[in-house]
Each structure stands twice: as C-alpha cells, then as structure tokens.
Amino acid sequence: MPQQNEIPTIRGHWLTGVIKEFNADSLRFLEKATTYGDIVKLKFGPFNVHFINHPDLVHDVLVSNASRFHKSFVVKRSFKDVSGENLFTSDSEFWKRQRKLMQPAFHAKSIGAYADTMVDYALAEIENWSDNAEVDVDAAMTTVTMNIITKTMFDTEVGDETRAVGESFTRLLQIVNNRVGRIFDFPHWLPTSENREIHRLVDKLKAMIQGFIDERRASRDDKGDLLAMLLMAQDGDGSGMSDEQIINEMLTIFGAGHETTAYTLTFAWYALAQNPTVLEKLQQEVDTVLGNRRATLADLPNLPYSEMVIKETLRLYPPAWGFTRNAIAAVKIGDYALPKGAAVMMSPWTMGRDARWYPQPLDFNPERFSPENEATIPRYAFIPFGGGPRVCIGNQFAMMEARLILATIAQHYRFTLKPDFETEPIRAFTLRPSNGMKLIAHTREAIPVL
Ligand code: HEM
C-alpha cells in the first residue's frame, strides 16, 4: 500500500477549468466527479478544490482533523459585510467562544418550549387552503418557517413591519447566495448596485434588531426566546456578547434557520405525492397517535415514522447540498496528502445518492432510517447537518420543527402532483425546486382544524 495516493484531476478548460460546467449544473457535475473516485481534484480557474466522496474522508476532515480546516474564503468573504464574524463563518478561538455561548440556547430543553409555536403557525397556514386548490408549497412552507423563526427569535408576531423585515432578509439571502456561487467577486466596498443594495438591507435589519435589544435591555424581560438567551449568555469569566455580536448572530440564525427547513418540507411533500404507500403509513401513524387533536412535543417519541420520512427527505434532497473547508496546514486525509491551503468540498447530495450506502438510491424509502437499518449506514454517509464540532447547531430545532409541521399538515391534507407539472432539484445556496412546487391539496376528511 503506497503511503500517499495520486489524486485524479478534472481539468476542464485550460483557463477557466470546470467553472462553466459546474455553474451550468452543479449537482450533475458533482455526480460525474464521483465517477473519478472518492477524491478528485477540480480545477476552478487557478484554484484546486478537492472534492471528497467517502464517509471515512469526510470523517477525517470534519472530525479527526477538524482544527486543521477552516471555513472557506468564499464563505467568509460573502458574509463579512452582512453579518461580520459569526458562528457560521468564524474559526478557532472566536468560533469556540461563540459556540459555547450559544449552545445552551439550542439544547433540547430550551427549544422544546417552541413546539406549540411551530404547530400554531402550521395550523394558521392550513387555514388558507381548501380541497382541490393549487398550493405553492415552497412559498407556504417558507411562510410557516419564517413566522416560526421570527417568533422564536424575537417573541414577536409577524405583522406588517416584520413581514417587510422578512422580505428584506429573503432578498439579502438571495444576494449572498449569488455571491457564494462566485469564485471571483468585486470587492464589497465598491459601490456596485448589488453592494449598495446589500448595505441598505443590512442597515435596515441591524437597526431593527438593535431596537429589539434596546427594548429588552430596558425592560429586563426574559421572554424565553432566542434573543433572551443570547442576551443572558455568559462566558466562564462572566462576560457576554456585545450588541453588535448578538446582531450578527441573529442575522446568521435567521439566514441559516428557516429556508433550509422550508425546503426540506417542500421536498418531503413532493416525495410523498409520488409515494402513496409512504404517505399512507405516515397518515396511519399520525391518526393513531394524534387523532384530531393538535400535536405536542410529548408526541414526538411516538411519531418515529415522521422522523424517518424527514431523514429520507434530507438524504435525497439535502438543503445544504455542499460545503467547503480550507486546510490551514498540510494534512493527510485517508491516504491522501493535502498541502496547506488546500480547498476541500463535500456534498450531502452525492453522499446521499451513493449506492454503496443506499441501495436503489433514487427510491424514496424511509425504512432505510428504521433503527435497525440506520445502524448499518456509515455515520458520515449521512451528513445533511454536517458533522463533528461544526455540526449544525440548529439540527434538533430543525428536526423538531419539520416533524411537527409534517405531522400537523398530514392530519388534514395530502397533496398530489398536477399531471403536467415538472420540477427538479437545483442548487442555489440551498437546494430548491427549479420550477417551484405547485401541488394540489386534498382535504383528507372533515377533520376540524383545532
Ligand atoms: C433542515 C434544516 C437545516 C439544515 C439541512 C442545516 C444544515 C447545516 C449544515 C450542513 C451546517 C454545517 C455547514 C458546514 O459545516 O460548513 C450547518 C451549520 C449551522 N446551522 Fe444549520 N441547518 C438547518 C437548520 C438550521 C436551523 C433551524 C438553525 C438555527 C435556528 C441553523 C443554524 C446553523 C448555524 C448557526 C450553523 C453554524 C454552526 C457552527 O459552525 O458552529 N441551521 N447547518
């Protein structure tokens, strides 16, 4: 066995490398890249990106050598003038302190209190639907998760003012998403129309969050929301976060914490519309456990199939379809030596569609995630929330939210596809449907919305 293995390379165009092909259809391009082996070097113009596609290599990057890898410069650059240094983009000591300060706000016992809010907003959205109506499922799921994150972050209802804020956030995310997709970008201090728009949106949002902080500091109210927890968070030496840092983290949580779950639910309904047996099993579980009463936190242990459906959706349609790192020192992963500065990319999309870990990978089959079957899947072949110390801090929040919304909707509605409707997953910052997700809603029976 050689000490160090050769890494195959996809060179593409002599000047631009694979940029054009990657941008044209990133998901298909990455699938093609996996045919070169478990690690392949992709030439993005002058930059090499090492694309890895094996659970052991993923483990080596995210866990064994976690401290030798930092978030990539593209991610840092894209967020810097939006949310500064924050939990998502920072590294080393700064990141460690933020993670320690923020972790308690995301513990199961802290977020359990949000379950009723999650069900409230799912039920409120359902009231807009009727039998045989066409529903924009992606827009509907985004409304529900945006209402939930706004309420759980700031204990505020989504009224006209917060709706405008939500729109500003959404627009901001769109622009940052465009930035993350670019290897080369204009400096952010240049007054391009995009940069000016970003700064206008950021100023507005920061002023709004500062208003919430001022109110809270003045009233000393503990409303039990995320803002209260971040305001109370203290280090071992009794120091907390500055207002500026809290604002940056709130912007980050809003950005990371609602679209991802909205698109998970969107694709779950898409898959269920195409798999009636799975839907039936989900409805049986929901009917047996809940009947026509509303779901609560205490029901979740009795709704295992809803968890299996969400996990299977995350496998086949992972919202975070890829993420990247840069090696801060020379490092060995598996039998491969990477130089200092090497960029590494991994993809929950390709890992989740690999027949080595998931036989008949294109079938939507939640049974893969029954306790017995899940135990046979290599841990780092299922990475929708990343892994290691940088694993998604909101993963329990997201799973609870997705399951409660799924179960609540499944009590009252099912969806079918329109015969002529076509949509497919494409990559933006998060994975989303190319053509939206217009499905036909059907009331199950006359179950009153309680
Ligand atoms: C289905 C929903 C979600 C998915 C698929 C998802 C996915 C991810 C992934 C893959 C990462 C790691 C990225 C990397 O290693 O480079 C991450 C990190 C993060 N996520 Fe999530 N996420 C979801 C929901 C949420 C929610 C609900 C929140 C907050 C309320 C959240 C907040 C964060 C934060 C702050 C980080 C950075 C953590 C750190 O680096 O310490 N996410 N997420």
CSV table of C-alpha atoms and ligand atoms in Angstrom, one decimal:
chain,number,residue,atom,x,y,z
A,1,MET,CA,0.0,0.0,0.0
A,2,PRO,CA,1.6,3.3,-1.0
A,3,GLN,CA,2.0,6.0,1.7
A,4,GLN,CA,0.4,8.6,-0.5
A,5,ASN,CA,-2.0,8.2,-3.3
A,6,GLU,CA,-2.3,10.1,-6.5
A,7,ILE,CA,-5.4,12.3,-6.8
A,8,PRO,CA,-7.2,12.2,-10.2
A,9,THR,CA,-7.9,15.7,-11.6
A,10,ILE,CA,-10.7,17.1,-13.7
A,11,ARG,CA,-9.0,20.0,-15.6
A,12,GLY,CA,-11.8,21.3,-17.9
A,13,HIS,CA,-11.0,24.4,-19.9
A,14,TRP,CA,-7.3,25.5,-19.9
A,15,LEU,CA,-8.1,28.9,-18.4
A,16,THR,CA,-11.4,28.6,-16.5
A,17,GLY,CA,-11.2,24.9,-15.6
A,18,VAL,CA,-14.6,23.4,-14.6
A,19,ILE,CA,-16.2,26.7,-13.6
A,20,LYS,CA,-18.6,26.8,-16.6
A,21,GLU,CA,-19.7,23.2,-16.3
A,22,PHE,CA,-20.1,23.5,-12.5
A,23,ASN,CA,-22.2,26.6,-12.7
A,24,ALA,CA,-24.3,25.2,-15.5
A,25,ASP,CA,-25.5,22.2,-13.4
A,26,SER,CA,-23.5,21.7,-10.2
A,27,LEU,CA,-25.4,18.7,-8.9
A,28,ARG,CA,-25.0,16.7,-12.1
A,29,PHE,CA,-21.3,17.8,-12.4
A,30,LEU,CA,-20.6,16.6,-8.8
A,31,GLU,CA,-22.3,13.3,-9.6
A,32,LYS,CA,-20.0,13.0,-12.6
A,33,ALA,CA,-17.0,13.9,-10.5
A,34,THR,CA,-17.7,10.9,-8.1
A,35,THR,CA,-17.1,8.5,-11.0
A,36,TYR,CA,-13.4,9.6,-10.8
A,37,GLY,CA,-13.0,8.1,-7.3
A,38,ASP,CA,-13.6,9.0,-3.7
A,39,ILE,CA,-11.4,12.1,-4.0
A,40,VAL,CA,-10.9,14.2,-7.1
A,41,LYS,CA,-9.2,17.5,-7.8
A,42,LEU,CA,-11.4,20.0,-9.6
A,43,LYS,CA,-9.7,23.0,-11.3
A,44,PHE,CA,-11.7,26.2,-10.7
A,45,GLY,CA,-9.5,28.5,-12.8
A,46,PRO,CA,-6.3,28.9,-10.8
A,47,PHE,CA,-7.8,27.2,-7.7
A,48,ASN,CA,-7.9,23.5,-6.9
A,49,VAL,CA,-10.8,22.1,-5.0
A,50,HIS,CA,-10.5,18.6,-3.6
A,51,PHE,CA,-13.9,17.0,-3.8
A,52,ILE,CA,-14.3,14.1,-1.4
A,53,ASN,CA,-17.0,11.4,-1.5
A,54,HIS,CA,-16.3,8.8,1.1
A,55,PRO,CA,-17.6,8.7,4.7
A,56,ASP,CA,-14.0,8.0,6.0
A,57,LEU,CA,-12.6,11.0,4.2
A,58,VAL,CA,-15.5,13.2,5.4
A,59,HIS,CA,-14.8,11.9,9.0
A,60,ASP,CA,-11.1,12.8,8.6
A,61,VAL,CA,-12.0,16.4,7.6
A,62,LEU,CA,-14.9,17.1,9.9
A,63,VAL,CA,-13.8,15.2,12.9
A,64,SER,CA,-10.3,13.8,13.1
A,65,ASN,CA,-8.6,16.9,11.7
A,66,ALA,CA,-11.4,19.4,12.4
A,67,SER,CA,-9.0,22.0,13.9
A,68,ARG,CA,-6.8,21.9,10.7
A,69,PHE,CA,-9.7,23.0,8.5
A,70,HIS,CA,-11.3,26.4,8.4
A,71,LYS,CA,-14.4,27.7,6.7
A,72,SER,CA,-13.5,28.6,3.1
A,73,PHE,CA,-12.6,32.1,2.0
A,74,VAL,CA,-15.6,32.3,-0.3
A,75,VAL,CA,-18.0,31.8,2.6
A,76,LYS,CA,-16.1,34.3,4.8
A,77,ARG,CA,-15.9,36.9,2.1
A,78,SER,CA,-19.6,36.6,1.1
A,79,PHE,CA,-20.9,37.2,4.7
A,80,LYS,CA,-18.3,39.6,6.0
A,81,ASP,CA,-20.2,42.9,5.3
A,82,VAL,CA,-23.5,41.3,6.0
A,83,SER,CA,-23.2,39.5,9.4
A,84,GLY,CA,-19.5,40.1,10.2
A,85,GLU,CA,-17.7,37.4,12.1
A,86,ASN,CA,-20.3,34.9,13.3
A,87,LEU,CA,-20.8,31.3,14.3
A,88,PHE,CA,-21.2,30.1,10.7
A,89,THR,CA,-18.2,31.9,9.2
A,90,SER,CA,-15.6,32.2,12.1
A,91,ASP,CA,-12.9,29.7,13.2
A,92,SER,CA,-10.6,28.9,16.1
A,93,GLU,CA,-10.9,30.7,19.4
A,94,PHE,CA,-13.6,33.2,18.2
A,95,TRP,CA,-15.8,30.4,16.9
A,96,LYS,CA,-15.2,28.3,20.1
A,97,ARG,CA,-16.3,31.1,22.3
A,98,GLN,CA,-19.4,31.8,20.2
A,99,ARG,CA,-20.4,28.1,20.1
A,100,LYS,CA,-20.0,27.8,23.9
A,101,LEU,CA,-22.1,30.9,24.5
A,102,MET,CA,-24.8,29.9,22.0
A,103,GLN,CA,-25.1,26.2,22.5
A,104,PRO,CA,-27.4,26.3,25.6
A,105,ALA,CA,-30.0,28.2,23.6
A,106,PHE,CA,-30.2,25.2,21.2
A,107,HIS,CA,-30.3,22.4,23.8
A,108,ALA,CA,-33.4,20.2,23.6
A,109,LYS,CA,-34.8,21.5,26.8
A,110,SER,CA,-34.5,25.2,25.6
A,111,ILE,CA,-36.1,24.6,22.2
A,112,GLY,CA,-38.8,22.2,23.5
A,113,ALA,CA,-40.7,25.4,24.5
A,114,TYR,CA,-41.1,26.3,20.9
A,115,ALA,CA,-43.1,23.2,19.9
A,116,ASP,CA,-46.5,24.9,20.4
A,117,THR,CA,-45.5,27.9,18.3
A,118,MET,CA,-44.4,25.6,15.5
A,119,VAL,CA,-47.8,23.8,15.5
A,120,ASP,CA,-49.7,27.2,15.7
A,121,TYR,CA,-48.1,28.5,12.6
A,122,ALA,CA,-48.6,25.2,10.7
A,123,LEU,CA,-52.3,25.3,11.5
A,124,ALA,CA,-52.6,29.0,10.6
A,125,GLU,CA,-51.2,28.3,7.1
A,126,ILE,CA,-53.5,25.4,6.6
A,127,GLU,CA,-56.5,27.7,7.0
A,128,ASN,CA,-55.5,29.3,3.7
A,129,TRP,CA,-56.0,26.0,1.8
A,130,SER,CA,-59.1,24.2,0.5
A,131,ASP,CA,-60.0,21.0,-1.2
A,132,ASN,CA,-58.6,20.7,-4.7
A,133,ALA,CA,-56.8,24.1,-4.5
A,134,GLU,CA,-53.4,24.5,-6.0
A,135,VAL,CA,-50.9,25.4,-3.3
A,136,ASP,CA,-47.5,27.0,-3.8
A,137,VAL,CA,-46.0,24.5,-1.3
A,138,ASP,CA,-42.5,26.1,-1.2
A,139,ALA,CA,-44.0,29.6,-0.6
A,140,ALA,CA,-46.3,28.2,2.1
A,141,MET,CA,-43.6,26.3,3.9
A,142,THR,CA,-41.3,29.4,3.8
A,143,THR,CA,-44.1,31.5,5.3
A,144,VAL,CA,-44.6,28.9,8.1
A,145,THR,CA,-40.8,28.6,8.9
A,146,MET,CA,-40.2,32.4,8.6
A,147,ASN,CA,-43.1,33.0,11.1
A,148,ILE,CA,-41.7,30.4,13.4
A,149,ILE,CA,-38.1,31.7,13.4
A,150,THR,CA,-39.3,35.3,13.8
A,151,LYS,CA,-41.4,34.4,16.8
A,152,THR,CA,-38.8,32.1,18.4
A,153,MET,CA,-36.0,34.6,17.9
A,154,PHE,CA,-37.8,37.8,19.0
A,155,ASP,CA,-41.1,36.7,20.5
A,156,THR,CA,-42.8,38.9,18.0
A,157,GLU,CA,-45.8,38.2,15.7
A,158,VAL,CA,-45.3,38.6,12.0
A,159,GLY,CA,-47.2,41.8,11.4
A,160,ASP,CA,-46.7,44.3,8.5
A,161,GLU,CA,-43.5,45.6,9.9
A,162,THR,CA,-41.9,42.1,10.5
A,163,ARG,CA,-43.3,40.9,7.1
A,164,ALA,CA,-41.3,43.7,5.5
A,165,VAL,CA,-38.3,42.6,7.5
A,166,GLY,CA,-38.8,39.0,6.3
A,167,GLU,CA,-38.8,40.3,2.8
A,168,SER,CA,-35.6,42.2,3.4
A,169,PHE,CA,-34.0,39.1,4.8
A,170,THR,CA,-35.1,37.0,1.9
A,171,ARG,CA,-33.7,39.4,-0.6
A,172,LEU,CA,-30.5,39.6,1.4
A,173,LEU,CA,-30.2,35.8,1.4
A,174,GLN,CA,-30.7,35.8,-2.4
A,175,ILE,CA,-27.8,38.2,-3.0
A,176,VAL,CA,-25.5,36.5,-0.6
A,177,ASN,CA,-26.4,33.2,-2.3
A,178,ASN,CA,-25.3,34.8,-5.6
A,179,ARG,CA,-22.0,35.8,-4.0
A,180,VAL,CA,-21.3,32.4,-2.6
A,181,GLY,CA,-21.7,31.0,-6.1
A,182,ARG,CA,-18.9,33.2,-7.4
A,183,ILE,CA,-15.3,32.3,-7.2
A,184,PHE,CA,-14.3,35.8,-8.3
A,185,ASP,CA,-16.2,38.8,-7.0
A,186,PHE,CA,-16.0,42.5,-7.0
A,187,PRO,CA,-14.6,44.0,-3.7
A,188,HIS,CA,-17.6,44.6,-1.4
A,189,TRP,CA,-16.6,48.2,-0.8
A,190,LEU,CA,-17.1,49.0,-4.5
A,191,PRO,CA,-20.4,50.9,-4.9
A,192,THR,CA,-21.9,48.4,-7.4
A,193,SER,CA,-25.7,48.3,-7.3
A,194,GLU,CA,-25.6,44.9,-5.6
A,195,ASN,CA,-23.3,46.1,-2.9
A,196,ARG,CA,-25.3,49.2,-2.3
A,197,GLU,CA,-28.5,47.2,-2.0
A,198,ILE,CA,-26.8,44.8,0.4
A,199,HIS,CA,-25.7,47.7,2.6
A,200,ARG,CA,-29.1,49.3,2.6
A,201,LEU,CA,-30.8,46.0,3.6
A,202,VAL,CA,-28.2,45.2,6.3
A,203,ASP,CA,-28.5,48.7,7.8
A,204,LYS,CA,-32.3,48.3,8.0
A,205,LEU,CA,-32.2,44.9,9.6
A,206,LYS,CA,-29.5,45.8,12.0
A,207,ALA,CA,-31.4,48.8,13.2
A,208,MET,CA,-34.5,46.7,13.7
A,209,ILE,CA,-32.6,44.1,15.8
A,210,GLN,CA,-30.9,46.8,17.8
A,211,GLY,CA,-34.4,48.2,18.6
A,212,PHE,CA,-35.4,44.8,20.0
A,213,ILE,CA,-32.2,44.6,22.0
A,214,ASP,CA,-32.7,48.1,23.5
A,215,GLU,CA,-36.3,47.3,24.4
A,216,ARG,CA,-35.2,44.1,26.1
A,217,ARG,CA,-32.3,45.6,28.0
A,218,ALA,CA,-34.5,48.4,29.2
A,219,SER,CA,-37.4,46.1,30.3
A,220,ARG,CA,-35.1,43.3,31.6
A,221,ASP,CA,-37.9,40.9,30.5
A,222,ASP,CA,-37.0,37.2,30.0
A,223,LYS,CA,-39.3,36.3,27.2
A,224,GLY,CA,-37.7,32.8,26.8
A,225,ASP,CA,-36.9,33.5,23.2
A,226,LEU,CA,-33.5,33.1,21.4
A,227,LEU,CA,-32.8,36.8,21.9
A,228,ALA,CA,-33.3,36.5,25.7
A,229,MET,CA,-30.9,33.5,25.7
A,230,LEU,CA,-28.2,35.3,23.7
A,231,LEU,CA,-28.6,38.4,26.0
A,232,MET,CA,-28.1,36.2,29.0
A,233,ALA,CA,-25.3,34.0,27.6
A,234,GLN,CA,-22.1,34.4,29.6
A,235,ASP,CA,-18.6,33.1,29.4
A,236,GLY,CA,-16.8,31.4,32.4
A,237,ASP,CA,-15.4,34.9,33.2
A,238,GLY,CA,-18.9,36.4,33.3
A,239,SER,CA,-18.6,38.3,30.0
A,240,GLY,CA,-21.3,38.1,27.4
A,241,MET,CA,-21.7,39.2,23.8
A,242,SER,CA,-21.7,42.8,22.6
A,243,ASP,CA,-24.9,44.1,20.9
A,244,GLU,CA,-23.0,44.0,17.6
A,245,GLN,CA,-22.2,40.4,18.0
A,246,ILE,CA,-25.7,39.5,19.0
A,247,ILE,CA,-27.0,41.3,15.9
A,248,ASN,CA,-24.5,39.3,13.7
A,249,GLU,CA,-25.6,36.0,15.3
A,250,MET,CA,-29.3,36.8,14.9
A,251,LEU,CA,-28.8,37.6,11.2
A,252,THR,CA,-27.0,34.3,10.9
A,253,ILE,CA,-29.6,32.3,12.7
A,254,PHE,CA,-32.4,33.8,10.6
A,255,GLY,CA,-30.4,33.1,7.4
A,256,ALA,CA,-29.5,29.5,8.3
A,257,GLY,CA,-32.6,28.7,10.2
A,258,HIS,CA,-35.7,28.9,8.0
A,259,GLU,CA,-35.2,28.3,4.3
A,260,THR,CA,-33.4,25.0,5.0
A,261,THR,CA,-36.3,23.6,6.9
A,262,ALA,CA,-38.9,25.1,4.5
A,263,TYR,CA,-37.2,23.3,1.5
A,264,THR,CA,-36.9,20.1,3.5
A,265,LEU,CA,-40.7,20.2,4.0
A,266,THR,CA,-41.3,21.2,0.3
A,267,PHE,CA,-39.4,18.2,-1.0
A,268,ALA,CA,-41.0,15.9,1.6
A,269,TRP,CA,-44.4,16.8,0.2
A,270,TYR,CA,-43.1,16.3,-3.3
A,271,ALA,CA,-41.8,12.8,-2.5
A,272,LEU,CA,-44.9,11.9,-0.6
A,273,ALA,CA,-47.1,13.0,-3.5
A,274,GLN,CA,-45.2,10.4,-5.6
A,275,ASN,CA,-45.1,7.6,-3.0
A,276,PRO,CA,-48.7,7.0,-1.8
A,277,THR,CA,-47.7,3.9,0.3
A,278,VAL,CA,-45.3,6.0,2.3
A,279,LEU,CA,-47.9,8.8,2.7
A,280,GLU,CA,-50.5,6.2,3.9
A,281,LYS,CA,-48.1,4.9,6.5
A,282,LEU,CA,-47.4,8.4,7.7
A,283,GLN,CA,-51.1,9.2,7.9
A,284,GLN,CA,-51.8,6.0,9.8
A,285,GLU,CA,-49.1,6.9,12.4
A,286,VAL,CA,-50.5,10.4,12.7
A,287,ASP,CA,-54.1,9.3,13.0
A,288,THR,CA,-53.2,6.6,15.6
A,289,VAL,CA,-51.1,8.9,17.8
A,290,LEU,CA,-52.9,12.2,17.4
A,291,GLY,CA,-56.4,11.6,16.1
A,292,ASN,CA,-57.8,15.0,15.5
A,293,ARG,CA,-56.0,16.8,18.4
A,294,ARG,CA,-53.0,19.0,17.8
A,295,ALA,CA,-49.5,17.6,18.1
A,296,THR,CA,-47.3,18.5,21.1
A,297,LEU,CA,-43.7,18.0,22.0
A,298,ALA,CA,-44.6,15.0,24.0
A,299,ASP,CA,-46.0,13.2,20.9
A,300,LEU,CA,-42.6,13.2,19.1
A,301,PRO,CA,-41.3,9.9,20.6
A,302,ASN,CA,-44.5,8.3,19.4
A,303,LEU,CA,-44.1,9.6,15.8
A,304,PRO,CA,-41.0,7.7,14.7
A,305,TYR,CA,-42.1,7.3,11.1
A,306,SER,CA,-42.4,11.1,10.7
A,307,GLU,CA,-38.7,11.2,11.7
A,308,MET,CA,-37.8,8.5,9.1
A,309,VAL,CA,-39.7,10.5,6.4
A,310,ILE,CA,-37.8,13.7,7.2
A,311,LYS,CA,-34.4,11.9,7.3
A,312,GLU,CA,-35.1,10.2,4.0
A,313,THR,CA,-36.0,13.6,2.5
A,314,LEU,CA,-32.8,15.0,3.9
A,315,ARG,CA,-30.8,12.2,2.3
A,316,LEU,CA,-32.4,12.6,-1.2
A,317,TYR,CA,-32.9,16.4,-1.1
A,318,PRO,CA,-30.3,17.8,1.3
A,319,PRO,CA,-30.9,21.6,1.6
A,320,ALA,CA,-27.2,22.1,2.3
A,321,TRP,CA,-26.1,20.3,-0.9
A,322,GLY,CA,-22.4,21.0,-0.4
A,323,PHE,CA,-19.9,22.7,1.9
A,324,THR,CA,-16.3,23.6,1.9
A,325,ARG,CA,-13.2,24.0,4.0
A,326,ASN,CA,-9.6,25.2,3.6
A,327,ALA,CA,-6.7,23.3,5.2
A,328,ILE,CA,-4.7,25.7,7.4
A,329,ALA,CA,-1.7,23.3,7.5
A,330,ALA,CA,-0.5,20.3,5.4
A,331,VAL,CA,-2.8,17.4,6.4
A,332,LYS,CA,-3.3,13.8,5.5
A,333,ILE,CA,-6.9,12.5,4.9
A,334,GLY,CA,-7.1,8.8,4.3
A,335,ASP,CA,-4.0,8.0,2.2
A,336,TYR,CA,-4.0,11.4,0.6
A,337,ALA,CA,-1.7,14.3,1.4
A,338,LEU,CA,-3.2,17.7,1.1
A,339,PRO,CA,-1.0,20.8,1.1
A,340,LYS,CA,-1.5,23.8,3.4
A,341,GLY,CA,-4.3,26.0,1.9
A,342,ALA,CA,-6.0,23.1,0.0
A,343,ALA,CA,-9.7,23.6,-0.5
A,344,VAL,CA,-11.9,20.7,0.3
A,345,MET,CA,-15.5,20.2,-0.7
A,346,MET,CA,-18.1,17.5,0.3
A,347,SER,CA,-21.6,17.0,-0.7
A,348,PRO,CA,-24.6,15.6,1.2
A,349,TRP,CA,-26.2,15.3,-2.3
A,350,THR,CA,-23.7,12.9,-3.8
A,351,MET,CA,-23.2,11.0,-0.5
A,352,GLY,CA,-26.9,10.5,-0.1
A,353,ARG,CA,-27.2,9.1,-3.7
A,354,ASP,CA,-24.3,6.7,-3.4
A,355,ALA,CA,-25.5,3.1,-3.9
A,356,ARG,CA,-22.7,1.8,-1.7
A,357,TRP,CA,-24.5,3.2,1.3
A,358,TYR,CA,-28.0,3.4,0.0
A,359,PRO,CA,-29.2,0.6,-2.3
A,360,GLN,CA,-31.5,1.8,-5.1
A,361,PRO,CA,-30.6,5.3,-4.0
A,362,LEU,CA,-33.3,7.1,-6.1
A,363,ASP,CA,-36.1,5.2,-4.3
A,364,PHE,CA,-37.8,7.2,-1.6
A,365,ASN,CA,-37.8,4.7,1.2
A,366,PRO,CA,-38.0,5.9,4.8
A,367,GLU,CA,-37.4,2.3,6.0
A,368,ARG,CA,-33.7,3.0,5.5
A,369,PHE,CA,-33.9,5.0,8.6
A,370,SER,CA,-35.6,2.5,10.8
A,371,PRO,CA,-33.4,2.0,13.9
A,372,GLU,CA,-32.1,-1.5,12.7
A,373,ASN,CA,-31.4,-0.3,9.1
A,374,GLU,CA,-30.0,3.1,10.1
A,375,ALA,CA,-27.4,1.3,12.3
A,376,THR,CA,-25.9,-0.2,9.1
A,377,ILE,CA,-25.4,3.2,7.3
A,378,PRO,CA,-21.8,4.6,7.9
A,379,ARG,CA,-22.3,7.6,10.2
A,380,TYR,CA,-20.5,10.0,7.8
A,381,ALA,CA,-22.5,8.9,4.8
A,382,PHE,CA,-25.5,10.9,6.2
A,383,ILE,CA,-24.3,14.5,6.6
A,384,PRO,CA,-27.3,16.8,5.9
A,385,PHE,CA,-26.3,18.7,9.0
A,386,GLY,CA,-22.6,18.4,8.6
A,387,GLY,CA,-20.7,16.7,11.4
A,388,GLY,CA,-18.0,17.0,14.1
A,389,PRO,CA,-17.7,20.1,16.2
A,390,ARG,CA,-19.2,22.3,13.4
A,391,VAL,CA,-22.3,20.2,13.1
A,392,CYS,CA,-25.4,22.4,12.6
A,393,ILE,CA,-26.3,24.0,15.9
A,394,GLY,CA,-29.9,24.1,14.9
A,395,ASN,CA,-30.3,20.4,13.9
A,396,GLN,CA,-32.6,19.5,16.8
A,397,PHE,CA,-34.6,22.7,16.3
A,398,ALA,CA,-35.0,21.8,12.6
A,399,MET,CA,-35.9,18.2,13.1
A,400,MET,CA,-38.5,19.1,15.7
A,401,GLU,CA,-39.9,21.8,13.5
A,402,ALA,CA,-40.0,19.7,10.3
A,403,ARG,CA,-41.7,16.7,12.1
A,404,LEU,CA,-44.3,18.8,13.9
A,405,ILE,CA,-45.2,20.7,10.7
A,406,LEU,CA,-45.3,17.5,8.6
A,407,ALA,CA,-47.5,15.7,11.2
A,408,THR,CA,-49.9,18.6,11.5
A,409,ILE,CA,-50.4,19.0,7.8
A,410,ALA,CA,-50.6,15.2,7.3
A,411,GLN,CA,-53.6,15.2,9.8
A,412,HIS,CA,-55.6,17.4,7.5
A,413,TYR,CA,-54.3,17.4,3.9
A,414,ARG,CA,-52.5,15.3,1.3
A,415,PHE,CA,-51.0,16.6,-1.9
A,416,THR,CA,-51.0,15.3,-5.5
A,417,LEU,CA,-48.9,16.3,-8.5
A,418,LYS,CA,-50.6,18.1,-11.4
A,419,PRO,CA,-50.2,15.8,-14.5
A,420,ASP,CA,-48.2,18.4,-16.5
A,421,PHE,CA,-46.1,19.8,-13.6
A,422,GLU,CA,-42.4,19.3,-13.7
A,423,THR,CA,-39.8,20.5,-11.3
A,424,GLU,CA,-36.4,19.2,-10.3
A,425,PRO,CA,-33.9,20.0,-7.5
A,426,ILE,CA,-31.4,22.7,-8.4
A,427,ARG,CA,-28.7,24.2,-6.4
A,428,ALA,CA,-28.9,27.7,-5.0
A,429,PHE,CA,-27.4,28.5,-1.6
A,430,THR,CA,-29.9,25.8,-0.5
A,431,LEU,CA,-31.3,23.1,-2.7
A,432,ARG,CA,-34.6,24.2,-4.2
A,433,PRO,CA,-37.1,23.1,-6.9
A,434,SER,CA,-36.4,24.6,-10.4
A,435,ASN,CA,-40.0,25.4,-11.0
A,436,GLY,CA,-41.3,26.0,-7.6
A,437,MET,CA,-43.6,23.4,-6.0
A,438,LYS,CA,-47.2,23.8,-7.1
A,439,LEU,CA,-49.2,20.8,-5.7
A,440,ILE,CA,-52.9,20.1,-5.5
A,441,ALA,CA,-54.2,20.0,-1.9
A,442,HIS,CA,-56.9,17.5,-0.9
A,443,THR,CA,-58.6,17.6,2.5
A,444,ARG,CA,-58.4,14.1,4.0
A,445,GLU,CA,-61.8,14.2,5.6
A,446,ALA,CA,-63.8,16.7,7.6
A,447,ILE,CA,-61.3,16.9,10.4
A,448,PRO,CA,-61.7,20.2,12.1
A,449,VAL,CA,-58.6,22.3,12.5
A,450,LEU,CA,-58.4,22.6,16.2
B,1,HEM,C1,-33.1,21.2,7.7
B,1,HEM,C2,-32.6,22.3,8.2
B,1,HEM,C3,-31.1,22.5,8.3
B,1,HEM,C4,-30.1,22.0,7.5
B,1,HEM,C5,-30.1,21.0,6.4
B,1,HEM,C6,-28.9,22.7,8.0
B,1,HEM,C7,-27.6,22.4,7.6
B,1,HEM,C8,-26.4,22.8,8.1
B,1,HEM,C9,-25.1,22.4,7.8
B,1,HEM,C10,-24.7,21.3,6.8
B,1,HEM,C11,-24.2,23.1,8.6
B,1,HEM,C12,-22.7,22.9,8.6
B,1,HEM,C13,-22.0,23.6,7.5
B,1,HEM,C14,-20.5,23.4,7.4
B,1,HEM,O1,-20.0,22.5,8.1
B,1,HEM,O2,-19.9,24.1,6.7
B,1,HEM,C15,-25.0,24.0,9.4
B,1,HEM,C16,-24.4,24.9,10.3
B,1,HEM,C17,-25.2,25.8,11.0
B,1,HEM,N1,-26.6,25.9,11.1
B,1,HEM,FE1,-27.9,24.6,10.1
B,1,HEM,N2,-29.2,23.5,9.0
B,1,HEM,C18,-30.5,23.5,9.2
B,1,HEM,C19,-31.3,24.2,10.1
B,1,HEM,C20,-30.8,25.2,11.0
B,1,HEM,C21,-31.5,25.9,11.9
B,1,HEM,C22,-33.0,25.7,12.2
B,1,HEM,C23,-30.7,26.8,12.5
B,1,HEM,C24,-30.9,27.8,13.6
B,1,HEM,C25,-32.1,28.1,14.1
B,1,HEM,C26,-29.3,26.6,11.9
B,1,HEM,C27,-28.2,27.3,12.3
B,1,HEM,C28,-26.9,26.9,11.9
B,1,HEM,C29,-25.7,27.6,12.4
B,1,HEM,C30,-25.6,28.8,13.3
B,1,HEM,C31,-24.6,26.9,11.8
B,1,HEM,C32,-23.1,27.1,12.1
B,1,HEM,C33,-22.7,26.2,13.2
B,1,HEM,C34,-21.2,26.3,13.5
B,1,HEM,O3,-20.4,26.4,12.6
B,1,HEM,O4,-20.8,26.1,14.7
B,1,HEM,N3,-29.4,25.6,11.0
B,1,HEM,N4,-26.3,23.8,9.1
